[in-house]
Amino acid sequence: MTMTYGLLALGLVLLVAGGDTLVRGATTAARSLGVSPLLIGLTLVGMGTSAPELVTSLTAVLAGSPGIAMGNVVGSNTANVLLILGLAALISPIGVDRNAFRRDGWMLVLSTAVCVAAVVAGTIDYRWGLAMLAGLVVYLLWAWMGERRHRDREARKYEHLTEDVPAARGGLWSGLGLAIIGIALTVGGARLLVDNAVIVAEQMGVSDTVIGLTVVAVGTSLPELVTSAVAAFRRHSDVALGNIIGSNIYNVLGILGITALVAPIRVPPEIIRLDIWVMVAATALVVLFVRTGMRIVRLEGLALLVAYGCYIAWLARDLY
């Protein structure tokens, strides 16, 4: 059992290291090719921080563990809002760009609604996958065109994202090499994480869904946690919010979409009964906080953290 926990922890470490290496490599290569900071932040950094969730969900569904695959996405989105955004708001109150949130906030609500519809359907197959990926492409094009039109006002948050990613030496080939290493580390970490998470769930007598909603979800959200915490400490609070909103949209439209194209995902009953609605409530809560003053203050951040603590305490009942 000690070995299992050790391998589980190693898988988490490899996931975080792989995601960070992938982002650094992809950003370095993009800079060498002259890609704008706007486009790097909107695509490479956002997708890179979601790479652990993607690889973990793919690995889980191919291994016959839909509970981990689905729990990973739903649990990550819940943790992103309640845990990570709450922590970022405690560090520094989060100001919100009204125009940017009008676009990204509506897309967050829409992607959450799509996720609910897919979960209630019971099985997320290739048709859902195609629809989700099409929605992600439309969103990226919409966001990119909007930022291009209002670059001076809104593009700073994406430039801050790329500033927070240290460049590697050696230019294009060094960047591509780092990206490949990052992919390898992420895949290896996901394999260790999923295999040993299933063993832990079986030995504790709980479902793999609970493990996916807790250990796996928080573990794969560590890149978002680090990025948002760094942004909050540097007083780039709009980056923290944009990072969380973008990650949640990627998780639903990108990760679920790609995973459903690879293999159908059978939604575990416990996700339908409770966890998807917790994710919906968390999304509604952050939208409410933002809309009441275009700002998330420390007290609201504390409320988000308390809500996450209550949710984890509820899930922990199954561990005993």
mmCIF file of C-alpha atoms in Angstrom:
data_model
loop_
_atom_site.group_PDB
_atom_site.id
_atom_site.type_symbol
_atom_site.label_atom_id
_atom_site.label_comp_id
_atom_site.label_asym_id
_atom_site.label_seq_id
_atom_site.Cartn_x
_atom_site.Cartn_y
_atom_site.Cartn_z
ATOM 1 C CA MET A 1 0.000 0.000 0.000
ATOM 2 C CA THR A 2 2.893 2.356 0.764
ATOM 3 C CA MET A 3 4.270 1.709 -2.711
ATOM 4 C CA THR A 4 0.863 2.491 -4.226
ATOM 5 C CA TYR A 5 0.654 5.848 -2.447
ATOM 6 C CA GLY A 6 4.234 6.596 -3.475
ATOM 7 C CA LEU A 7 3.476 5.902 -7.141
ATOM 8 C CA LEU A 8 0.289 7.970 -6.878
ATOM 9 C CA ALA A 9 2.305 10.922 -5.562
ATOM 10 C CA LEU A 10 4.937 10.383 -8.268
ATOM 11 C CA GLY A 11 2.211 10.473 -10.900
ATOM 12 C CA LEU A 12 1.005 13.834 -9.593
ATOM 13 C CA VAL A 13 4.562 15.223 -9.611
ATOM 14 C CA LEU A 14 5.138 14.036 -13.188
ATOM 15 C CA LEU A 15 1.830 15.573 -14.276
ATOM 16 C CA VAL A 16 2.715 18.985 -12.856
ATOM 17 C CA ALA A 17 6.282 18.847 -14.183
ATOM 18 C CA GLY A 18 5.064 17.668 -17.580
ATOM 19 C CA GLY A 19 2.420 20.393 -17.862
ATOM 20 C CA ASP A 20 4.931 23.096 -16.923
ATOM 21 C CA THR A 21 7.545 21.746 -19.355
ATOM 22 C CA LEU A 22 4.977 21.510 -22.138
ATOM 23 C CA VAL A 23 3.869 25.130 -21.631
ATOM 24 C CA ARG A 24 7.480 26.373 -21.536
ATOM 25 C CA GLY A 25 8.418 24.456 -24.666
ATOM 26 C CA ALA A 26 5.359 25.431 -26.665
ATOM 27 C CA THR A 27 5.690 29.092 -25.641
ATOM 28 C CA THR A 28 9.393 29.178 -26.530
ATOM 29 C CA ALA A 29 8.721 27.634 -29.950
ATOM 30 C CA ALA A 30 5.860 30.054 -30.607
ATOM 31 C CA ARG A 31 8.008 33.049 -29.664
ATOM 32 C CA SER A 32 10.738 31.820 -32.022
ATOM 33 C CA LEU A 33 8.178 31.700 -34.829
ATOM 34 C CA GLY A 34 7.039 35.262 -34.066
ATOM 35 C CA VAL A 35 3.597 34.331 -32.740
ATOM 36 C CA SER A 36 2.018 37.183 -30.765
ATOM 37 C CA PRO A 37 1.748 37.032 -26.956
ATOM 38 C CA LEU A 38 -2.006 37.344 -27.408
ATOM 39 C CA LEU A 39 -2.274 34.127 -29.406
ATOM 40 C CA ILE A 40 0.218 32.283 -27.179
ATOM 41 C CA GLY A 41 -1.729 33.114 -24.035
ATOM 42 C CA LEU A 42 -5.105 32.380 -25.575
ATOM 43 C CA THR A 43 -4.150 28.953 -26.932
ATOM 44 C CA LEU A 44 -0.826 27.438 -25.852
ATOM 45 C CA VAL A 45 -0.803 28.490 -22.201
ATOM 46 C CA GLY A 46 -4.494 27.771 -21.694
ATOM 47 C CA MET A 47 -4.292 24.376 -23.374
ATOM 48 C CA GLY A 48 -0.990 23.564 -21.693
ATOM 49 C CA THR A 49 -2.336 24.058 -18.166
ATOM 50 C CA SER A 50 -5.231 21.740 -19.112
ATOM 51 C CA ALA A 51 -2.910 19.051 -20.511
ATOM 52 C CA PRO A 52 -2.882 16.995 -17.262
ATOM 53 C CA GLU A 53 -6.688 16.801 -17.249
ATOM 54 C CA LEU A 54 -6.740 15.792 -20.921
ATOM 55 C CA VAL A 55 -4.153 13.019 -20.651
ATOM 56 C CA THR A 56 -5.606 11.746 -17.373
ATOM 57 C CA SER A 57 -9.156 11.560 -18.749
ATOM 58 C CA LEU A 58 -8.000 9.836 -21.933
ATOM 59 C CA THR A 59 -5.935 7.346 -19.952
ATOM 60 C CA ALA A 60 -8.810 6.656 -17.560
ATOM 61 C CA VAL A 61 -11.479 6.074 -20.196
ATOM 62 C CA LEU A 62 -9.184 3.786 -22.202
ATOM 63 C CA ALA A 63 -8.420 1.872 -18.986
ATOM 64 C CA GLY A 64 -12.141 1.342 -18.385
ATOM 65 C CA SER A 65 -12.439 3.834 -15.504
ATOM 66 C CA PRO A 66 -15.099 6.338 -16.632
ATOM 67 C CA GLY A 67 -15.569 7.481 -13.033
ATOM 68 C CA ILE A 68 -12.036 8.883 -12.955
ATOM 69 C CA ALA A 69 -12.390 10.395 -16.439
ATOM 70 C CA MET A 70 -15.673 12.139 -15.641
ATOM 71 C CA GLY A 71 -14.827 12.930 -12.029
ATOM 72 C CA ASN A 72 -11.570 14.500 -13.192
ATOM 73 C CA VAL A 73 -13.341 17.068 -15.385
ATOM 74 C CA VAL A 74 -16.246 17.832 -13.063
ATOM 75 C CA GLY A 75 -14.020 17.838 -9.980
ATOM 76 C CA SER A 76 -11.376 20.021 -11.659
ATOM 77 C CA ASN A 77 -13.956 22.621 -12.684
ATOM 78 C CA THR A 78 -15.361 22.692 -9.160
ATOM 79 C CA ALA A 79 -11.881 22.943 -7.618
ATOM 80 C CA ASN A 80 -10.876 25.666 -10.085
ATOM 81 C CA VAL A 81 -13.732 27.920 -8.984
ATOM 82 C CA LEU A 82 -14.100 27.159 -5.284
ATOM 83 C CA LEU A 83 -10.531 26.311 -4.291
ATOM 84 C CA ILE A 84 -8.216 28.098 -6.714
ATOM 85 C CA LEU A 85 -10.272 31.228 -7.397
ATOM 86 C CA GLY A 86 -11.110 31.466 -3.692
ATOM 87 C CA LEU A 87 -7.417 31.277 -2.798
ATOM 88 C CA ALA A 88 -6.485 33.847 -5.456
ATOM 89 C CA ALA A 89 -9.148 36.259 -4.146
ATOM 90 C CA LEU A 90 -7.813 35.855 -0.599
ATOM 91 C CA ILE A 91 -4.316 36.764 -1.809
ATOM 92 C CA SER A 92 -5.518 39.787 -3.782
ATOM 93 C CA PRO A 93 -9.067 40.981 -4.608
ATOM 94 C CA ILE A 94 -9.886 40.205 -8.222
ATOM 95 C CA GLY A 95 -10.922 43.050 -10.494
ATOM 96 C CA VAL A 96 -12.921 42.132 -13.576
ATOM 97 C CA ASP A 97 -12.869 43.623 -17.060
ATOM 98 C CA ARG A 98 -16.568 44.060 -17.859
ATOM 99 C CA ASN A 99 -16.235 43.538 -21.613
ATOM 100 C CA ALA A 100 -13.966 40.510 -21.325
ATOM 101 C CA PHE A 101 -16.222 38.864 -18.741
ATOM 102 C CA ARG A 102 -19.295 39.541 -20.868
ATOM 103 C CA ARG A 103 -17.741 37.312 -23.539
ATOM 104 C CA ASP A 104 -15.917 34.718 -21.432
ATOM 105 C CA GLY A 105 -18.564 34.580 -18.703
ATOM 106 C CA TRP A 106 -21.322 33.742 -21.144
ATOM 107 C CA MET A 107 -19.133 31.056 -22.713
ATOM 108 C CA LEU A 108 -18.460 29.618 -19.242
ATOM 109 C CA VAL A 109 -22.204 29.438 -18.574
ATOM 110 C CA LEU A 110 -22.860 27.912 -22.001
ATOM 111 C CA SER A 111 -20.134 25.265 -21.659
ATOM 112 C CA THR A 112 -21.449 24.380 -18.180
ATOM 113 C CA ALA A 113 -24.948 23.953 -19.626
ATOM 114 C CA VAL A 114 -23.540 21.710 -22.376
ATOM 115 C CA CYS A 115 -21.768 19.626 -19.732
ATOM 116 C CA VAL A 116 -24.995 19.223 -17.743
ATOM 117 C CA ALA A 117 -26.923 18.154 -20.852
ATOM 118 C CA ALA A 118 -24.227 15.613 -21.754
ATOM 119 C CA VAL A 119 -24.117 14.210 -18.209
ATOM 120 C CA VAL A 120 -27.908 13.896 -17.978
ATOM 121 C CA ALA A 121 -27.864 12.029 -21.311
ATOM 122 C CA GLY A 122 -25.932 9.281 -19.508
ATOM 123 C CA THR A 123 -23.361 8.531 -22.209
ATOM 124 C CA ILE A 124 -21.115 11.087 -23.874
ATOM 125 C CA ASP A 125 -20.350 9.709 -27.328
ATOM 126 C CA TYR A 126 -18.628 10.974 -30.470
ATOM 127 C CA ARG A 127 -21.589 13.197 -31.409
ATOM 128 C CA TRP A 128 -21.241 15.112 -28.161
ATOM 129 C CA GLY A 129 -17.481 15.182 -28.744
ATOM 130 C CA LEU A 130 -17.803 16.750 -32.185
ATOM 131 C CA ALA A 131 -20.274 19.360 -30.933
ATOM 132 C CA MET A 132 -18.021 20.277 -27.993
ATOM 133 C CA LEU A 133 -14.896 20.644 -30.129
ATOM 134 C CA ALA A 134 -16.799 22.735 -32.676
ATOM 135 C CA GLY A 135 -17.919 25.000 -29.842
ATOM 136 C CA LEU A 136 -14.329 25.329 -28.597
ATOM 137 C CA VAL A 137 -13.073 26.350 -32.046
ATOM 138 C CA VAL A 138 -15.825 28.963 -32.366
ATOM 139 C CA TYR A 139 -14.989 30.336 -28.912
ATOM 140 C CA LEU A 140 -11.257 30.594 -29.661
ATOM 141 C CA LEU A 141 -11.897 32.416 -32.937
ATOM 142 C CA TRP A 142 -14.421 34.723 -31.244
ATOM 143 C CA ALA A 143 -12.043 35.506 -28.378
ATOM 144 C CA TRP A 144 -9.077 36.066 -30.669
ATOM 145 C CA MET A 145 -11.020 38.412 -32.954
ATOM 146 C CA GLY A 146 -12.379 40.300 -29.948
ATOM 147 C CA GLU A 147 -8.927 40.757 -28.423
ATOM 148 C CA ARG A 148 -7.542 41.920 -31.759
ATOM 149 C CA ARG A 149 -10.205 44.628 -31.948
ATOM 150 C CA HIS A 150 -9.597 45.810 -28.378
ATOM 151 C CA ARG A 151 -5.948 44.930 -27.942
ATOM 152 C CA ASP A 152 -4.932 47.912 -25.813
ATOM 153 C CA ARG A 153 -7.769 47.334 -23.376
ATOM 154 C CA GLU A 154 -7.957 43.558 -23.046
ATOM 155 C CA ALA A 155 -4.877 41.837 -24.444
ATOM 156 C CA ARG A 156 -2.720 42.700 -21.405
ATOM 157 C CA LYS A 157 -3.956 39.674 -19.476
ATOM 158 C CA TYR A 158 -2.664 37.322 -22.172
ATOM 159 C CA GLU A 159 0.639 39.168 -22.321
ATOM 160 C CA HIS A 160 0.932 38.747 -18.541
ATOM 161 C CA LEU A 161 0.314 35.023 -18.987
ATOM 162 C CA THR A 162 3.246 34.711 -21.363
ATOM 163 C CA GLU A 163 5.430 36.866 -19.109
ATOM 164 C CA ASP A 164 4.811 34.354 -16.292
ATOM 165 C CA VAL A 165 6.116 31.521 -18.487
ATOM 166 C CA PRO A 166 9.957 31.478 -18.501
ATOM 167 C CA ALA A 167 11.447 30.982 -21.948
ATOM 168 C CA ALA A 168 13.871 28.162 -22.633
ATOM 169 C CA ARG A 169 17.206 28.707 -24.319
ATOM 170 C CA GLY A 170 17.845 27.559 -27.840
ATOM 171 C CA GLY A 171 14.831 28.880 -29.706
ATOM 172 C CA LEU A 172 12.559 26.763 -31.883
ATOM 173 C CA TRP A 173 14.203 23.339 -31.619
ATOM 174 C CA SER A 174 14.786 23.658 -27.903
ATOM 175 C CA GLY A 175 11.150 24.625 -27.468
ATOM 176 C CA LEU A 176 9.915 21.682 -29.527
ATOM 177 C CA GLY A 177 12.182 19.333 -27.588
ATOM 178 C CA LEU A 178 10.835 20.616 -24.277
ATOM 179 C CA ALA A 179 7.270 20.244 -25.524
ATOM 180 C CA ILE A 180 7.915 16.596 -26.454
ATOM 181 C CA ILE A 181 9.498 15.928 -23.046
ATOM 182 C CA GLY A 182 6.507 17.617 -21.400
ATOM 183 C CA ILE A 183 4.086 15.385 -23.293
ATOM 184 C CA ALA A 184 6.051 12.277 -22.281
ATOM 185 C CA LEU A 185 6.121 13.301 -18.609
ATOM 186 C CA THR A 186 2.414 14.111 -18.665
ATOM 187 C CA VAL A 187 1.477 10.794 -20.270
ATOM 188 C CA GLY A 188 3.663 8.831 -17.857
ATOM 189 C CA GLY A 189 2.324 10.734 -14.859
ATOM 190 C CA ALA A 190 -1.266 10.194 -15.969
ATOM 191 C CA ARG A 191 -0.680 6.460 -16.307
ATOM 192 C CA LEU A 192 0.765 6.211 -12.804
ATOM 193 C CA LEU A 193 -1.959 8.427 -11.368
ATOM 194 C CA VAL A 194 -4.884 6.551 -12.904
ATOM 195 C CA ASP A 195 -3.571 3.031 -12.245
ATOM 196 C CA ASN A 196 -2.754 3.706 -8.604
ATOM 197 C CA ALA A 197 -5.870 5.808 -7.990
ATOM 198 C CA VAL A 198 -7.957 2.799 -9.037
ATOM 199 C CA ILE A 199 -5.980 0.570 -6.644
ATOM 200 C CA VAL A 200 -6.489 3.037 -3.773
ATOM 201 C CA ALA A 201 -10.228 3.253 -4.503
ATOM 202 C CA GLU A 202 -10.567 -0.532 -4.530
ATOM 203 C CA GLN A 203 -8.617 -0.958 -1.296
ATOM 204 C CA MET A 204 -10.637 1.751 0.467
ATOM 205 C CA GLY A 205 -13.907 0.353 -0.824
ATOM 206 C CA VAL A 206 -14.982 3.591 -2.522
ATOM 207 C CA SER A 207 -15.826 4.264 -6.143
ATOM 208 C CA ASP A 208 -13.200 5.487 -8.566
ATOM 209 C CA THR A 209 -15.520 8.472 -9.124
ATOM 210 C CA VAL A 210 -14.822 9.743 -5.583
ATOM 211 C CA ILE A 211 -11.073 9.393 -6.168
ATOM 212 C CA GLY A 212 -11.467 11.196 -9.498
ATOM 213 C CA LEU A 213 -13.410 14.035 -7.881
ATOM 214 C CA THR A 214 -10.833 14.543 -5.128
ATOM 215 C CA VAL A 215 -7.229 13.352 -5.502
ATOM 216 C CA VAL A 216 -7.152 13.241 -9.306
ATOM 217 C CA ALA A 217 -9.151 16.461 -9.803
ATOM 218 C CA VAL A 218 -7.058 18.530 -7.409
ATOM 219 C CA GLY A 219 -3.832 16.967 -8.660
ATOM 220 C CA THR A 220 -4.533 17.778 -12.300
ATOM 221 C CA SER A 221 -5.597 21.316 -11.307
ATOM 222 C CA LEU A 222 -2.201 22.103 -9.764
ATOM 223 C CA PRO A 223 -0.951 23.967 -12.902
ATOM 224 C CA GLU A 224 -3.971 26.290 -12.686
ATOM 225 C CA LEU A 225 -3.347 26.693 -8.947
ATOM 226 C CA VAL A 226 0.282 27.714 -9.474
ATOM 227 C CA THR A 227 -0.514 30.031 -12.401
ATOM 228 C CA SER A 228 -3.373 31.756 -10.570
ATOM 229 C CA ALA A 229 -1.442 32.112 -7.301
ATOM 230 C CA VAL A 230 1.546 33.646 -9.100
ATOM 231 C CA ALA A 231 -0.766 36.024 -10.979
ATOM 232 C CA ALA A 232 -2.483 37.062 -7.724
ATOM 233 C CA PHE A 233 0.821 37.699 -5.923
ATOM 234 C CA ARG A 234 1.944 39.833 -8.876
ATOM 235 C CA ARG A 235 -1.335 41.771 -8.703
ATOM 236 C CA HIS A 236 -2.384 40.441 -12.126
ATOM 237 C CA SER A 237 -5.740 39.438 -10.666
ATOM 238 C CA ASP A 238 -7.540 39.558 -13.999
ATOM 239 C CA VAL A 239 -5.134 36.848 -15.194
ATOM 240 C CA ALA A 240 -6.176 34.599 -12.302
ATOM 241 C CA LEU A 241 -9.846 34.903 -13.232
ATOM 242 C CA GLY A 242 -9.187 34.555 -16.952
ATOM 243 C CA ASN A 243 -7.041 31.478 -16.312
ATOM 244 C CA ILE A 244 -9.816 29.755 -14.332
ATOM 245 C CA ILE A 245 -12.595 30.636 -16.764
ATOM 246 C CA GLY A 246 -10.499 29.550 -19.744
ATOM 247 C CA SER A 247 -9.488 26.306 -18.048
ATOM 248 C CA ASN A 248 -13.093 25.401 -17.213
ATOM 249 C CA ILE A 249 -14.173 26.045 -20.798
ATOM 250 C CA TYR A 250 -11.262 23.930 -22.091
ATOM 251 C CA ASN A 251 -12.079 21.141 -19.634
ATOM 252 C CA VAL A 252 -15.639 20.743 -20.894
ATOM 253 C CA LEU A 253 -15.384 21.541 -24.590
ATOM 254 C CA GLY A 254 -11.824 20.333 -25.203
ATOM 255 C CA ILE A 255 -11.119 17.509 -22.762
ATOM 256 C CA LEU A 256 -14.569 15.929 -22.705
ATOM 257 C CA GLY A 257 -14.838 16.505 -26.456
ATOM 258 C CA ILE A 258 -11.571 14.786 -27.328
ATOM 259 C CA THR A 259 -12.119 11.987 -24.807
ATOM 260 C CA ALA A 260 -15.612 11.292 -26.176
ATOM 261 C CA LEU A 261 -14.195 11.063 -29.703
ATOM 262 C CA VAL A 262 -11.681 8.445 -28.559
ATOM 263 C CA ALA A 263 -14.174 6.339 -26.558
ATOM 264 C CA PRO A 264 -17.729 6.825 -25.255
ATOM 265 C CA ILE A 265 -17.886 7.932 -21.610
ATOM 266 C CA ARG A 266 -20.521 6.279 -19.419
ATOM 267 C CA VAL A 267 -21.445 8.848 -16.784
ATOM 268 C CA PRO A 268 -21.412 7.369 -13.242
ATOM 269 C CA PRO A 269 -24.753 7.738 -11.384
ATOM 270 C CA GLU A 270 -23.173 9.670 -8.501
ATOM 271 C CA ILE A 271 -22.033 12.391 -10.922
ATOM 272 C CA ILE A 272 -25.632 12.836 -12.085
ATOM 273 C CA ARG A 273 -27.038 12.813 -8.545
ATOM 274 C CA LEU A 274 -24.749 15.374 -6.935
ATOM 275 C CA ASP A 275 -21.413 16.416 -8.375
ATOM 276 C CA ILE A 276 -22.529 17.994 -11.646
ATOM 277 C CA TRP A 277 -24.932 20.184 -9.654
ATOM 278 C CA VAL A 278 -22.144 21.250 -7.297
ATOM 279 C CA MET A 279 -20.178 22.334 -10.381
ATOM 280 C CA VAL A 280 -23.226 24.266 -11.631
ATOM 281 C CA ALA A 281 -23.687 25.941 -8.232
ATOM 282 C CA ALA A 282 -19.983 26.902 -8.105
ATOM 283 C CA THR A 283 -20.206 28.444 -11.585
ATOM 284 C CA ALA A 284 -23.383 30.339 -10.662
ATOM 285 C CA LEU A 285 -21.750 31.584 -7.460
ATOM 286 C CA VAL A 286 -18.716 33.084 -9.182
ATOM 287 C CA VAL A 287 -20.904 34.700 -11.865
ATOM 288 C CA LEU A 288 -23.058 36.199 -9.090
ATOM 289 C CA PHE A 289 -20.012 37.530 -7.221
ATOM 290 C CA VAL A 290 -18.644 39.114 -10.383
ATOM 291 C CA ARG A 291 -21.938 40.627 -11.483
ATOM 292 C CA THR A 292 -22.639 42.258 -8.091
ATOM 293 C CA GLY A 293 -19.631 44.557 -8.291
ATOM 294 C CA MET A 294 -17.371 43.433 -11.153
ATOM 295 C CA ARG A 295 -14.989 42.341 -8.417
ATOM 296 C CA ILE A 296 -14.339 39.303 -6.197
ATOM 297 C CA VAL A 297 -13.290 40.514 -2.754
ATOM 298 C CA ARG A 298 -11.500 38.599 0.003
ATOM 299 C CA LEU A 299 -14.701 37.798 1.907
ATOM 300 C CA GLU A 300 -16.178 36.226 -1.226
ATOM 301 C CA GLY A 301 -12.949 34.302 -1.764
ATOM 302 C CA LEU A 302 -13.263 32.950 1.781
ATOM 303 C CA ALA A 303 -16.863 31.929 1.051
ATOM 304 C CA LEU A 304 -15.686 29.974 -2.007
ATOM 305 C CA LEU A 305 -13.039 28.169 0.058
ATOM 306 C CA VAL A 306 -15.535 27.296 2.806
ATOM 307 C CA ALA A 307 -17.943 25.934 0.187
ATOM 308 C CA TYR A 308 -15.191 23.717 -1.224
ATOM 309 C CA GLY A 309 -14.299 22.477 2.248
ATOM 310 C CA CYS A 310 -17.938 21.495 2.862
ATOM 311 C CA TYR A 311 -18.078 19.660 -0.480
ATOM 312 C CA ILE A 312 -14.888 17.697 0.208
ATOM 313 C CA ALA A 313 -16.148 16.861 3.705
ATOM 314 C CA TRP A 314 -19.318 15.475 2.143
ATOM 315 C CA LEU A 315 -17.342 13.324 -0.289
ATOM 316 C CA ALA A 316 -15.060 12.150 2.520
ATOM 317 C CA ARG A 317 -18.002 10.368 4.121
ATOM 318 C CA ASP A 318 -17.502 7.612 1.545
ATOM 319 C CA LEU A 319 -13.962 7.040 2.779
ATOM 320 C CA TYR A 320 -15.127 5.671 6.111
#
